[in-house]
Each structure stands twice: as C-alpha cells, then as structure tokens.
Coordinates of C-alpha atoms and ligand atoms in Angstrom, one line a residue:
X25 CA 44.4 -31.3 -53.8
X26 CA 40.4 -32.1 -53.2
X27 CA 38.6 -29.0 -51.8
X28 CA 35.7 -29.1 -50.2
X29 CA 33.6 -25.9 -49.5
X30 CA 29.5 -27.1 -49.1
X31 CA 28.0 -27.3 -45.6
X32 CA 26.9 -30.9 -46.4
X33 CA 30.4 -32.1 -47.4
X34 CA 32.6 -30.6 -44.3
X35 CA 29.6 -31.1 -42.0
X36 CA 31.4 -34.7 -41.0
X37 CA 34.6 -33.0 -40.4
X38 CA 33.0 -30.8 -37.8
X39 CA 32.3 -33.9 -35.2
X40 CA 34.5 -36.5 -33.0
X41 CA 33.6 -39.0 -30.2
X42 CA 33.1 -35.8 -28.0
X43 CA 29.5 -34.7 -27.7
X44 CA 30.8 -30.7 -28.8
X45 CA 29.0 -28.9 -31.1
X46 CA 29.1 -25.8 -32.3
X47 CA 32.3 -26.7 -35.2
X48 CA 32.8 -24.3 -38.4
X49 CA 35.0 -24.0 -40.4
X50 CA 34.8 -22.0 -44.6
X51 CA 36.2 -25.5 -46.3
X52 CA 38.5 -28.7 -46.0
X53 CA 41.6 -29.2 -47.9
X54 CA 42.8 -32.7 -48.7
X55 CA 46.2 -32.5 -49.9
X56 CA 47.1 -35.7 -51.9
X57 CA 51.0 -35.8 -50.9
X58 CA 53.2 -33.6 -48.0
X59 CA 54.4 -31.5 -50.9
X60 CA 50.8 -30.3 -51.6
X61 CA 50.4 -29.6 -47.8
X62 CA 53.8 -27.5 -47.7
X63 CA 52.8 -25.2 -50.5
X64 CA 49.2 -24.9 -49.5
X65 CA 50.1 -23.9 -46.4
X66 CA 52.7 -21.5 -47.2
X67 CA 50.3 -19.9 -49.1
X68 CA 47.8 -19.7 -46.3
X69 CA 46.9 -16.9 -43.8
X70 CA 43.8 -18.2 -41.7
X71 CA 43.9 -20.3 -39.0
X72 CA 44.1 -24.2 -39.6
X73 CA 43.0 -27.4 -38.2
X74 CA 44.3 -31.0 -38.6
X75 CA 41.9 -33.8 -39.1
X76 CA 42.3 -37.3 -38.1
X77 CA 39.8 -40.0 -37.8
X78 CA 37.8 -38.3 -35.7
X79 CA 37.9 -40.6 -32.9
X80 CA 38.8 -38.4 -30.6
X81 CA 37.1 -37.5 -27.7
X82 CA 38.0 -33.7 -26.5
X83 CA 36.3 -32.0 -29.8
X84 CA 40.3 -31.0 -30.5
X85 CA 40.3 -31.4 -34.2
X86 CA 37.1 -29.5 -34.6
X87 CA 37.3 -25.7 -35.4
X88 CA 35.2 -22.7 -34.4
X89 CA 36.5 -20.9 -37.7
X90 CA 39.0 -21.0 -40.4
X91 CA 40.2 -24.1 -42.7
X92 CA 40.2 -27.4 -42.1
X93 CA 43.3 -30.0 -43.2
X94 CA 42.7 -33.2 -43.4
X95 CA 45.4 -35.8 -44.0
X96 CA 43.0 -38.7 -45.0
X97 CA 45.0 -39.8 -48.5
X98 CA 48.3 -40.0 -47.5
X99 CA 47.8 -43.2 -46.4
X100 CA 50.8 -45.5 -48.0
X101 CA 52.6 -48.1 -46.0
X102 CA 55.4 -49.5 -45.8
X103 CA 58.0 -51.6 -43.9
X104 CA 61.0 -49.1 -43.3
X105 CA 63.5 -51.9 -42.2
X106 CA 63.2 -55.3 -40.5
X107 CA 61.7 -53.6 -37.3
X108 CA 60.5 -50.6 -38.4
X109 CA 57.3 -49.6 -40.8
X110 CA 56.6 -46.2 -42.3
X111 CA 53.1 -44.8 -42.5
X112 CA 51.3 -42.2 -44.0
X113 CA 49.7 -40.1 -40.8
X114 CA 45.6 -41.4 -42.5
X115 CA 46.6 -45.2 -41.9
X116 CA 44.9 -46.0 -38.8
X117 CA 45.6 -48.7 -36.2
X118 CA 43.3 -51.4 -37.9
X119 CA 45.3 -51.0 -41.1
X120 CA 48.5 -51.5 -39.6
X121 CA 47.7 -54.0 -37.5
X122 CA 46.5 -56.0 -41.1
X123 CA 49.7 -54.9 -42.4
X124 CA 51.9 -56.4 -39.4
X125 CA 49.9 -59.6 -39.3
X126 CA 51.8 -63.1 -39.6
X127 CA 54.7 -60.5 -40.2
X128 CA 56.5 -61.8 -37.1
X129 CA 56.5 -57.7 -35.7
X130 CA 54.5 -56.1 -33.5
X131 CA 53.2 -52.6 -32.9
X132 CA 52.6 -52.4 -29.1
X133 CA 49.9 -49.7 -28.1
X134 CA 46.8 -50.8 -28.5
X135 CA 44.3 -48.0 -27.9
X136 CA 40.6 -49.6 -28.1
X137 CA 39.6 -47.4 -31.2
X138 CA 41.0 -49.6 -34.2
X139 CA 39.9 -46.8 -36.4
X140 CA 41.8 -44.1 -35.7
X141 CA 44.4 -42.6 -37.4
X142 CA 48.1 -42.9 -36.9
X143 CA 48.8 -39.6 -37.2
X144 CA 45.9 -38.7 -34.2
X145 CA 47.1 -41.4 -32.3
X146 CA 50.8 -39.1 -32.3
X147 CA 48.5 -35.9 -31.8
X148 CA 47.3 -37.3 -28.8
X149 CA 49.8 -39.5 -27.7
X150 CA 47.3 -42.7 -27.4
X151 CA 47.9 -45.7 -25.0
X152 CA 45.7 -48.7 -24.2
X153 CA 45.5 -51.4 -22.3
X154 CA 48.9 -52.8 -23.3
X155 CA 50.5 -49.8 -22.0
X156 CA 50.9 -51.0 -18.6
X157 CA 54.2 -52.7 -19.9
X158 CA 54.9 -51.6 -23.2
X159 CA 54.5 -48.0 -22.5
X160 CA 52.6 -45.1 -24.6
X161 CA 53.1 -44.3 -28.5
X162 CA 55.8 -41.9 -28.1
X163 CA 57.7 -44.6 -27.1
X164 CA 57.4 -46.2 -30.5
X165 CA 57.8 -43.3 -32.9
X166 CA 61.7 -43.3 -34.1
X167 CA 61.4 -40.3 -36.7
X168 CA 58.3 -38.1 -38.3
X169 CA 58.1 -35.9 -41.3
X170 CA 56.5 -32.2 -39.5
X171 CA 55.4 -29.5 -41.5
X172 CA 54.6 -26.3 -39.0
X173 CA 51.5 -24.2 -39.9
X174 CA 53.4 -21.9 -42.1
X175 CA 55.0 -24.4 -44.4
X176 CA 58.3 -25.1 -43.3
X177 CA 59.6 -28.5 -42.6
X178 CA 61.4 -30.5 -41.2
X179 CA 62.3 -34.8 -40.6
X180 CA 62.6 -34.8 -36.8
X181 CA 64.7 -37.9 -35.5
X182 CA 64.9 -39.6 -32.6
X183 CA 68.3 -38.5 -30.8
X184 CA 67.8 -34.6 -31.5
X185 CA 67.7 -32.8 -28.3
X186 CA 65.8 -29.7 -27.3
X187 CA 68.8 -28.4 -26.1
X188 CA 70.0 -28.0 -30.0
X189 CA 68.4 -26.0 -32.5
X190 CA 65.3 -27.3 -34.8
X191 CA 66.4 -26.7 -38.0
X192 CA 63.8 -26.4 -41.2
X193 CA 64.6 -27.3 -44.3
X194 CA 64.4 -23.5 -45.4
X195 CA 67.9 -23.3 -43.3
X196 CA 66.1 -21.2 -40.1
X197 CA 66.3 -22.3 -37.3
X198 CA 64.4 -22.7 -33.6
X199 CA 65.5 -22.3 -30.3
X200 CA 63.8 -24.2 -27.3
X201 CA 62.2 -21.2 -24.9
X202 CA 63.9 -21.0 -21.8
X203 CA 60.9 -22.2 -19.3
X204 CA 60.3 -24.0 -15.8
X205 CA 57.3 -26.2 -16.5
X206 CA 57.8 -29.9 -16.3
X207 CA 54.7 -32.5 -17.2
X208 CA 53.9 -34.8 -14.1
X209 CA 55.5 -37.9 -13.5
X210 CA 52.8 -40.4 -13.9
X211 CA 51.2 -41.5 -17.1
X212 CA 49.6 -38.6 -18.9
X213 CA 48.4 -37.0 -21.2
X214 CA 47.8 -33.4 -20.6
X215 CA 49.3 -30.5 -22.7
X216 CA 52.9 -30.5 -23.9
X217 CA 55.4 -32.8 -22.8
X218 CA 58.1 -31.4 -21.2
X219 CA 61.2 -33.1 -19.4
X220 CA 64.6 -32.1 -18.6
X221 CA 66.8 -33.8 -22.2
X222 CA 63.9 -34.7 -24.1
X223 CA 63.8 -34.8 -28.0
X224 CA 62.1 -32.3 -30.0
X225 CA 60.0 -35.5 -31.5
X226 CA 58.7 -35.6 -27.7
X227 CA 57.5 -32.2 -27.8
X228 CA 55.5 -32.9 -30.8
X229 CA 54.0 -36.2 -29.9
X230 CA 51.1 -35.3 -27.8
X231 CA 50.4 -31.8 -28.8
X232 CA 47.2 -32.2 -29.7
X233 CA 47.6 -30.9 -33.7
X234 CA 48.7 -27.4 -32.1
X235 CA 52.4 -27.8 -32.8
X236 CA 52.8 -29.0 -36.7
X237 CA 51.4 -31.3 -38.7
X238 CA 53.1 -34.9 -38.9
X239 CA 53.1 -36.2 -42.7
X240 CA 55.5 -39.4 -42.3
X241 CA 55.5 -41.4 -39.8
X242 CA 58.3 -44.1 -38.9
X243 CA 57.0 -46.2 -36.0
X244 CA 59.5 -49.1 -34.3
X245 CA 58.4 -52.1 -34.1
X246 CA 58.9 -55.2 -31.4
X247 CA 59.2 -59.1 -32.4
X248 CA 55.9 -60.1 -31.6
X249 CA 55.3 -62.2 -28.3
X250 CA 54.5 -66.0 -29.4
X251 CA 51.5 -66.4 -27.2
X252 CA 49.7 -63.9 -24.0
X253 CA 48.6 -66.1 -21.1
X254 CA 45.4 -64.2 -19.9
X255 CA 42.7 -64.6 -17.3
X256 CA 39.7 -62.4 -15.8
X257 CA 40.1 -62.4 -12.2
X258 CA 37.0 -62.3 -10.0
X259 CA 36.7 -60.9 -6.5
X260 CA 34.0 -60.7 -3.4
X261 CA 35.1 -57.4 -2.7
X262 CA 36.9 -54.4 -4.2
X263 CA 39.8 -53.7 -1.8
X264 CA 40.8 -57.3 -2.4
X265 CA 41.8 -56.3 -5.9
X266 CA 42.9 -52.8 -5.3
X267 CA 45.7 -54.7 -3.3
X268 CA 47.1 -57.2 -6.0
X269 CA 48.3 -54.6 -8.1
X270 CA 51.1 -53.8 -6.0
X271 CA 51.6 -57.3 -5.2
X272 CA 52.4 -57.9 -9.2
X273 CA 53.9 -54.2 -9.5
X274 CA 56.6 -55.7 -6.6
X275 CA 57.8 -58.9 -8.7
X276 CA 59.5 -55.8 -11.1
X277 CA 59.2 -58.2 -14.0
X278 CA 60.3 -61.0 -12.6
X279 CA 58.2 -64.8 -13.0
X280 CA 54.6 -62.6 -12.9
X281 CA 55.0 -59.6 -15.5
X282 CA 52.1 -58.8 -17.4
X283 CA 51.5 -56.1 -20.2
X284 CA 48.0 -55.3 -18.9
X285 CA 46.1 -55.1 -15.7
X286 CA 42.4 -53.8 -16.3
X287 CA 39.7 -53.4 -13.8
X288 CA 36.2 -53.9 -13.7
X289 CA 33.7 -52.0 -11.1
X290 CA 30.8 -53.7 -9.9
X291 CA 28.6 -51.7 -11.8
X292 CA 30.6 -52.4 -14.9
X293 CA 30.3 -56.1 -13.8
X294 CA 26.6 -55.7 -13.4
X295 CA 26.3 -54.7 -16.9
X296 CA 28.9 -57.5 -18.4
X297 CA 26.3 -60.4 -16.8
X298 CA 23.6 -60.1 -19.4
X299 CA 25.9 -60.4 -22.0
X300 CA 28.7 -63.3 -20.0
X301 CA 26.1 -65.2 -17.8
X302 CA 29.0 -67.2 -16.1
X303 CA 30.5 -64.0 -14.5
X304 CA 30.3 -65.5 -10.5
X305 CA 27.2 -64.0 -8.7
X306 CA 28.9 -62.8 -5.9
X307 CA 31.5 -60.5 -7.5
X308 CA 32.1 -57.1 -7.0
X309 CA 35.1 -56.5 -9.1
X310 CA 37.3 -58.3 -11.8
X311 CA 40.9 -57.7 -12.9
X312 CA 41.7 -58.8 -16.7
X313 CA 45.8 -60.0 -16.7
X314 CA 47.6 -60.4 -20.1
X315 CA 51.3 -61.5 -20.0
X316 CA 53.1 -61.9 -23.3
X317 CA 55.7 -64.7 -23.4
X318 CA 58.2 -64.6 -26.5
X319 CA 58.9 -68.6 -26.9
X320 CA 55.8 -70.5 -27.1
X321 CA 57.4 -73.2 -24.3
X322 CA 57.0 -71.0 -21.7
X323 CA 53.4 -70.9 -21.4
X324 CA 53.2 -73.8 -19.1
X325 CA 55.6 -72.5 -16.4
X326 CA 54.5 -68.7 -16.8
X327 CA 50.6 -70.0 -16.1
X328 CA 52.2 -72.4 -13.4
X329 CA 53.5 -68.6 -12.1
X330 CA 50.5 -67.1 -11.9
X331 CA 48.7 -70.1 -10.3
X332 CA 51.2 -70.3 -7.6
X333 CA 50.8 -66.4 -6.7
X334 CA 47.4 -66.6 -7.1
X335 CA 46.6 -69.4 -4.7
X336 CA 49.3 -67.8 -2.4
X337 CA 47.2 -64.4 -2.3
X338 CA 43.8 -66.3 -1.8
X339 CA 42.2 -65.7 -5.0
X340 CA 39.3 -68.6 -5.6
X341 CA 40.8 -70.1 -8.6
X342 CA 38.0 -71.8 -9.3
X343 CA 35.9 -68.9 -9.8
X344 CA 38.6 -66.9 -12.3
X345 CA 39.0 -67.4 -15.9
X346 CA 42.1 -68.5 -17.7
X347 CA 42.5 -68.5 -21.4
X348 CA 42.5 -71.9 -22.8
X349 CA 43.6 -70.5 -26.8
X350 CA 43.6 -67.5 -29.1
X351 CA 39.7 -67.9 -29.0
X352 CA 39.4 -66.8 -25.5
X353 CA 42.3 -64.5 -25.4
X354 CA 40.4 -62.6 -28.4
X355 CA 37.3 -63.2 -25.6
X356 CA 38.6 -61.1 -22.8
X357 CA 39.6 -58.0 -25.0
X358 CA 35.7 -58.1 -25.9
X359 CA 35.0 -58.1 -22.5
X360 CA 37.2 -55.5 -21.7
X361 CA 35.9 -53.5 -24.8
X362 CA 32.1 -54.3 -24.1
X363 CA 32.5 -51.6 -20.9
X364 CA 32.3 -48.3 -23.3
X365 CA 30.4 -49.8 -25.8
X366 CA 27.3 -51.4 -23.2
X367 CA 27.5 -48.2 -21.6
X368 CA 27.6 -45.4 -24.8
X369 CA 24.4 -47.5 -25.6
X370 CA 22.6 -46.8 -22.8
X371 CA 23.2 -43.9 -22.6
X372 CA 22.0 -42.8 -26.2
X373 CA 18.9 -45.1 -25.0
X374 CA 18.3 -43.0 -22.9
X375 CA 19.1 -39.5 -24.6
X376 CA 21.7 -39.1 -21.2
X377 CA 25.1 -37.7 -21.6
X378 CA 28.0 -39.3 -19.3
X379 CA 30.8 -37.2 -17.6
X380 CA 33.7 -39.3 -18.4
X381 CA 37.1 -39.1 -16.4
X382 CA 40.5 -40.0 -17.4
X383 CA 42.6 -39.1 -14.4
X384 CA 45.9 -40.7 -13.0
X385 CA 48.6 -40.3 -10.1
X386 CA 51.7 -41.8 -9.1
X387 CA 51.8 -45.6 -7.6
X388 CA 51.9 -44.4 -4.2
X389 CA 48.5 -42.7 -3.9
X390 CA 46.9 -45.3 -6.0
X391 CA 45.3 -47.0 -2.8
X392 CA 44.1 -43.8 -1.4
X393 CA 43.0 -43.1 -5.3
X394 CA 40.9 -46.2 -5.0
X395 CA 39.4 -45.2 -1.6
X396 CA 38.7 -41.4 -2.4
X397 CA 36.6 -42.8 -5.6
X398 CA 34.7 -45.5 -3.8
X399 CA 34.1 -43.0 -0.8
X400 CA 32.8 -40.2 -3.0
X401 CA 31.0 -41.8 -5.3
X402 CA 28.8 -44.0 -3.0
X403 CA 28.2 -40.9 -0.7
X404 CA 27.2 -39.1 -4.6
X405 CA 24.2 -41.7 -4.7
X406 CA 25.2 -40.8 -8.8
X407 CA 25.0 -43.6 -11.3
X408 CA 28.7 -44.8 -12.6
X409 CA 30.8 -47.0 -13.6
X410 CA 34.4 -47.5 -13.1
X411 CA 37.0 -49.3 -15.3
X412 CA 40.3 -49.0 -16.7
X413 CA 44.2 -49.3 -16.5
X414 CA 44.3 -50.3 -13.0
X415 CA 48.0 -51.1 -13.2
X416 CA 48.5 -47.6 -14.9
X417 CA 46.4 -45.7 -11.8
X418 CA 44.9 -44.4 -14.6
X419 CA 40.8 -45.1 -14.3
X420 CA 38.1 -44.3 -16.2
X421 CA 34.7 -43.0 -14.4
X422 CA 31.6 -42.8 -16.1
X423 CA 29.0 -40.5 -14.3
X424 CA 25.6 -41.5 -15.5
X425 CA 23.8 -38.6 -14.4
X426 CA 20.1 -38.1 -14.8
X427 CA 18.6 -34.9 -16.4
X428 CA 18.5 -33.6 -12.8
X429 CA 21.7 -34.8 -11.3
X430 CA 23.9 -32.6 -13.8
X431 CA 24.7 -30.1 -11.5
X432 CA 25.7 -32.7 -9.0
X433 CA 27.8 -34.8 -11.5
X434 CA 29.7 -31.6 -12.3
X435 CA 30.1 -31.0 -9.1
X436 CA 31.6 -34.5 -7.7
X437 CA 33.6 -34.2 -11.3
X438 CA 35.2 -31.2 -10.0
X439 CA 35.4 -32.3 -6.2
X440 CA 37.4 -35.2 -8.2
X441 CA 39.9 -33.2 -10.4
X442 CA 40.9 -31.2 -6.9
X443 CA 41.8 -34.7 -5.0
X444 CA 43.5 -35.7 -8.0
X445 CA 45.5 -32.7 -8.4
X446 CA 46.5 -32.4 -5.3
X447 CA 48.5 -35.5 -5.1
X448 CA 50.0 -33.9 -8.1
X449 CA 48.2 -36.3 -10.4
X450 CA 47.1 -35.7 -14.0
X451 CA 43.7 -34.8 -15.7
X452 CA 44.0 -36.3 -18.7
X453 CA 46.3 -40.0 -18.8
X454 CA 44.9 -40.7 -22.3
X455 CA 42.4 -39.1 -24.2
X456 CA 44.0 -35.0 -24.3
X457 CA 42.8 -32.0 -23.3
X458 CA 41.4 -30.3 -26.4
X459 CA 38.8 -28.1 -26.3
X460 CA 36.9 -30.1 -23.3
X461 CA 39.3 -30.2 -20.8
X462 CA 40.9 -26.4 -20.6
X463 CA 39.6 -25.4 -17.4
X464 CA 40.9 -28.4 -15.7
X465 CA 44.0 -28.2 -17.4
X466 CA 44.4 -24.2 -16.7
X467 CA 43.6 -25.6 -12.3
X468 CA 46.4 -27.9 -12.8
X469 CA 49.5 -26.0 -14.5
X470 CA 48.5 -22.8 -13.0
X471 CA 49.5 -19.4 -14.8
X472 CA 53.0 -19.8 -14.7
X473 CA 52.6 -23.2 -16.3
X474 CA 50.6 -21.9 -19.0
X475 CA 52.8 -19.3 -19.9
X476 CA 55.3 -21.7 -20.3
X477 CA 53.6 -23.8 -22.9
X478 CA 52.5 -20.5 -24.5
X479 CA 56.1 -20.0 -25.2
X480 CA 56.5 -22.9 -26.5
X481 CA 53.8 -22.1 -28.7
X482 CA 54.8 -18.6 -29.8
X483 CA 58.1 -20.1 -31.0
X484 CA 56.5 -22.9 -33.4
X485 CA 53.3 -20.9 -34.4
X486 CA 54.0 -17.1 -34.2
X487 CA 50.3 -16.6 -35.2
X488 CA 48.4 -18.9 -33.2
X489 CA 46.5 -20.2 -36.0
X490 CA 47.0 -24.1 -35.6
X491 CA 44.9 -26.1 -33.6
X492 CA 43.3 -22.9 -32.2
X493 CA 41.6 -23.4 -29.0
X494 CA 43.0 -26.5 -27.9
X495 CA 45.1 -26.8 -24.4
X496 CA 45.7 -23.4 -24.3
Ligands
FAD15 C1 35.2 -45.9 -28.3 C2 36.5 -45.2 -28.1 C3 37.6 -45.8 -27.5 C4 38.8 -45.1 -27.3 N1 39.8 -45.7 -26.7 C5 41.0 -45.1 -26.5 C6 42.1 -45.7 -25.9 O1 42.0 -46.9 -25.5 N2 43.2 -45.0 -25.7 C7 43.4 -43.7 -26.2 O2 44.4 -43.2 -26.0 N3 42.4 -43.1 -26.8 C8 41.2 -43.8 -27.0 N4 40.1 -43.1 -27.7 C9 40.3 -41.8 -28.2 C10 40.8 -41.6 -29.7 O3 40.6 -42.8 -30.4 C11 42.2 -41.2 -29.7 O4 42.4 -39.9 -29.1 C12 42.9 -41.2 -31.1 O5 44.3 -41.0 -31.0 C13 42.3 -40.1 -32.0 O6 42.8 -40.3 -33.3 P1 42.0 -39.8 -34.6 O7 42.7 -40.1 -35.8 O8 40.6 -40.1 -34.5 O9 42.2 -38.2 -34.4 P2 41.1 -37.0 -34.4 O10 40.0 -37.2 -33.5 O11 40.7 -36.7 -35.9 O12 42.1 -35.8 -33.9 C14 42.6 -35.9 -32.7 C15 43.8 -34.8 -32.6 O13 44.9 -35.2 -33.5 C16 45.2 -34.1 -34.3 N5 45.8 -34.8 -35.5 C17 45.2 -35.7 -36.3 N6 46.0 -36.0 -37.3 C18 47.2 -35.3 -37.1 C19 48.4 -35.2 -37.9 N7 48.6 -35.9 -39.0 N8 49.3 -34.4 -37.4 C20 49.2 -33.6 -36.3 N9 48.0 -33.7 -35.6 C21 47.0 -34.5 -36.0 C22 44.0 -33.4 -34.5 O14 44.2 -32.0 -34.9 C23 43.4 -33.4 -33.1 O15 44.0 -32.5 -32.3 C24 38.9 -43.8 -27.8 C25 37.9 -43.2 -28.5 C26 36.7 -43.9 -28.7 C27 35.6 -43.2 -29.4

C-alpha cells in the first residue's frame, strides 16, 4: 500500500471539476488490492474519503479533514462472461470502451467525461446523452464487491432485496431502516435512491462514496447496435423544437426511437458557428437525434422513418444534417461535446465562474419547463447558455454572470430550483449533490426526508466518517 503524506503529493487529490477549494486531508492511501483496503480500514478510526478520477463536479470526493482513499490501482479488467466484463472501480470509461472495441458488446452510458472512473461513475450514478433510451448506470451494474468504512464486506448482487438482511462476510448482518422517503420519479440524481422493492445494489449506486466503497465491479453489457442513424436538426424558433420531443416520445419506440435527443440554445448555437460555419443563419435552436439500429439493413428504412416524420412535422430538411458515415456520426458528438468545452474556455478567458444547473421534472411539465426558463432568463438580461438531455427534461443552464451580476445569478438560480421543485422535479439529474448542492438538496427533501436518509446512514456508517459532508 503507497502512502502519501507531503502537501505537494496529496495536493491533486484535494481538487475535481468543481471550482471548491478549501480540501485537506493528513495523507492518501493507495491500497494495491480490496484485501489491503479491508484491513486498512478496519484498522482505521478517522474519517475517510473515496477518490475517483476526479471528474466530478460537486467537490464530493474532496475532504475538509481526515484520510483520503484512493482506488487508482485496482484497475484490472476483464470479460466476466459473454455479456458481462468485470472492472476494477480505477478503470475509467475511456479504458473500457478500448477494452469493448470490435468486441461485438457494448457498455451503454456514455457520460461526456471519458476519463472518469468506473467506480465514480457508480458513486454518482452517471448518465449521458445515451441515456434517453438506454437508461442510467445503475441500470448496467449486475453485482459489486462493497467494503463499508469499517472494513467489512460484502459481494452485493443484483436480485437481493432491501427487504432481506445485508449480510457481511464477518456473519453480521443489516437491517433496511424503516423510513417514508421515496426519490422522485423522473431522472435524478439527488441523494440516496430509494423505491418501494429496490435492491440493496440500488441503494449504493448513487451515494455519492458516503455508503461504502465499491472494489469490483461487474457491469452488463448489450450487443452492440450495428450502425446509429444521426442528424442535427435546425430550427427558426425554439418552441418549434420544444414540441418534437413529445411527438418522438408518442411513437413509444415504434419506427422513430432514438437513444438521444440533445438540444442546443441559441446562445449555444451562437458559440458552435465560429467553429461549424455551415450552422443555418437563421437558427435559434438545434436538436441532435441518434437512433441505434442492431442489423446494418435497416438503416435505409429507419432514415426513410425519420424523413417521413420529419417532412410531416415541417422541419426544412434541407437545412438539417444527417450522417452520411461513422465520420460524421463521430462529428455530432463533437458538436454536442464542444458546448462545455467552448464555454469552460471562456469562461477561464475571462477569470468568470458559471452557475451551472442540472435540474429535471417529469414529461408532463417539460413544456412549461421550457417556457419558465425562456421567460426567466430573457427577463434576467444574464448571460447563458442552455443545452442538454432534452428528451430526458433534464437541461443544463449555464449562467455567465459578470463580476457584478453574481448576486443576481444566485438569485435567478434559486428563483429556478423553487419552480423546479415545485412540480416536484429534481435538483440534481446527473452530476450529484456533494458538497455543492446541500442546501438545495436540504429545500427539496425537507426535514423529514433528511432524517430518513440519515437513517439510512446511521445503519451503514455508525460514525459518520465516510464521505463526510456530502448530501447530508
Ligand atoms: C467536462 C465534464 C463533463 C461531464 N459530463 C458528465 C456527463 O455527461 N454525465 C455525468 O453523469 N457526469 C458528467 N460529468 C461529471 C463526472 O464526470 C461524473 O460525476 C463522474 O462519474 C465522476 O467520476 P470520477 O471517477 O471522476 O469521480 P470523483 O470525482 O473522483 O468522485 C466522485 C464521487 O465518487 C466517489 N467514488 C469514487 N470512486 C468510488 C468508489 N470506488 N467507490 C465508492 N465511491 C467512489 C467519490 O467519493 C465521490 O463522492 C462531467 C464532468 C466534466 C468535468
């Protein structure tokens, strides 16, 4: 086991994607193997903090005091079975997706970080743009190998209900509190999840490395799609998009189903032109379509599909981009990916820091959503821009608030987070809660709801000493 103990060697440990400062922590431990990190942290009183990739952005794997673990060499994989692939929580998406390549299989969520870990990507239960079909990585992890904060573990499969016990390997055992909280019903990812005949592996998944440390991973796998018919969609005005999605949301999978649905603000548009010159003039938004088809045959008639709704709904074909190969397919995800990346560089340009959202709420307040955002933010007179997992509901808003319009961003960010809530929507879809998001996340579960997850908690970490600070 490597330990580290100088400022300049944990210094790196102490940042992520957030802008939080402020880390500390007396040294990292890098155990080589899960046996190392089961005796070291039997052994162990203070409190202790996982580290991924450090991708994340809500500051949740960087401490304010105690040890830091970090799981960066176990980092084997392996292919479990024909559909399944066992990884070591360090490999991150990039590596797997090397691994699977020309393997036939597929590993659906596709969050746009390639380099973070596997093991954060459980902690914070990533999705991506994929996840309009395909779903969220919970809904590819089959079994993990969990060691809780004071050693004991366990190999949590798929199948074992919260209404059994969690047994450790020591022979004690866990009971699942008796509490009311339930997470909302759209996509989200705030605090624990909690529904009514969930696996314990659910509870886990998305607990933002306050719950126990995963140390093997199993992850199932789909065959992978023989081709993705794609296009960027352009349109004169906003509304005009908003209303396809539940246009393609009514087929229910039939002729038009695609695995993403991505939008594109004007602003965001704005931005994309110096880079793609051919984006029309006149547009005000885009929507980015990807629809996998699994027999390489099909991609006449599914494009045919597409066309045909298209031209029935109005949209100017002639203005909209359709893949013509893997070239161009590979094209619009750099599109799609330019968004954060165009605007983080402005923004360290110009030494500003962004309030970024990552709210969502059931399909049917999606339209008023979309009106609420467009209503507030032009009346706000606030530099933004607006992109995301339209199909999902789930958008991202980028304030770009001068030096002087902080108070005001703050304050449209919390006019925003009360709408939201109110239609009984979630803070966080994506990216966690943390250590950045607790007083949102406190607004929207209330003090009941927080005692609930508390006791959840209490029962896996009788100290309180991992992940300390985050969600709770
Ligand atoms: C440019 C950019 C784009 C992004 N795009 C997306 C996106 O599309 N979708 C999305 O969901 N997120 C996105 N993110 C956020 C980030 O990539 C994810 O949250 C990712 O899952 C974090 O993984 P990590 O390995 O970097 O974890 P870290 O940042 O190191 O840690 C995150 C959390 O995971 C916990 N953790 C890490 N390893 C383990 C483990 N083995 N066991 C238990 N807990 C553990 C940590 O304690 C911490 O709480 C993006 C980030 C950036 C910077």
């Amino acid at each position: 086991m490597i330990i580290k103990k100088t400022p300049e060697s944990i210094a790196c440990y102490l940042r992520d994607a957030s802008n939080f400062s402020g880390g500390n922590a007396e040294e990292v431990v890098i155990p080589e193997n899960s046996e190392e990190s089961v005796s070291f942290l039997r052994n162990e009183t203070r409190n202790v903090t996982i580290s991924g990739a450090g991708t994340g952005l809500t500051a949740s794997r960087i401490p304010s005091e105690g040890v830091i673990i970090s799981l960066e060499r176990l980092n084997k994989i392996f292919k479990e079975d024909e559909s399944s692939v066992n990884v070591g929580p360090a490999v991150t998406l990039n590596e797997l997706q090397s691994f699977l390549s020309n393997s036939g299989w597929f590993y659906p969520p596709n969050p746009t970080e390639k380099w973070a870990s596997i093991g954060g990507t459980l902690a914070t239960n990533a999705s991506g743009s994929r996840s309009y079909k395909y779903g969220v990585t919970r809904d590819y992890v089959e079994e993990v190998e969990l060691v809780l904060v004071d050693g004991r573990k366990t190999i949590l499969k798929r199948g074992l209900k919260i209404s059994e016990p969690l047994k450790l390997e020591d022979g004690s055992q866990i009971l699942f509190p008796d509490i009311s909280y339930q997470s909302p019903k759209c996509k989200n990812a705030a605090g624990y999840f909690v529904q009514p005949g969930m696996d314990w592996l659910d509870l886990f998944i998305g607990s933002d490395g306050s719950l126990g440390i995963f140390t093997k991973i199993v992850l199932r796998l789909l065959p992978s799609p023989a081709d993705f018919v794609s296009g960027i969609l352009f349109f004169d005005e906003e509304r005009a998009c908003w209303e396809l999605v539940p246009k393609i949301r009514s087929f229910n999978g039939q002729k038009i189903d695609p695995c993403s649905l991505e939008y594109f603000d004007h602003n965001s548009l704005e931005r994309l032109k110096v880079k793609y010159k051919n984006i029309p003039a006149h547009s005000r938004a885009a929507l980015f379509f990807e629809q996998d088809i699994s027999q390489s045959n099909d991609y006449d008639s599914t494009l045919e599909n597409w066309y045909k709704f298209l031209s029935d709904e109005n949209i100017f074909l002639e203005d909209s981009w359709f893949a013509q190969g893997e070239k161009d397919t590979q094209l619009f995800h750099e599109f799609r990916h330019d968004v954060p990346i165009i605007v983080n560089e402005e923004n360290s340009r110009a030494g500003r820091v962004k309030l970024g959202t990552d709210m969502a709420v059931s399909d049917n307040h999606f339209i008023s959503m979309m009106e609420f955002y467009q209503e507030t933010l032009e009346i706000s007179g606030l530099d933004h821009v607006i992109f995301g997992h339209l199909g999902d509901n789930h958008l991202h808003i980028n304030l770009l608030p001068k030096e002087s319009q902080m108070n005001d961003a703050q304050h449209l960010y919390d006019q925003m987070v009360g709408q939201i809530l109110k239609w009984k929507g979630t803070i966080s879809a994506e990216h966690g809660i943390g250590k950045i998001k607790k007083k949102y996340f406190a607004k929207m579960i209330g003090p009941e709801g927080l005692n609930d997850l508390r006791k959840i908690k209490g029962c896996l970490d009788v100290g309180y000493r991992l992940g300390v600070g985050n969600i709770i």
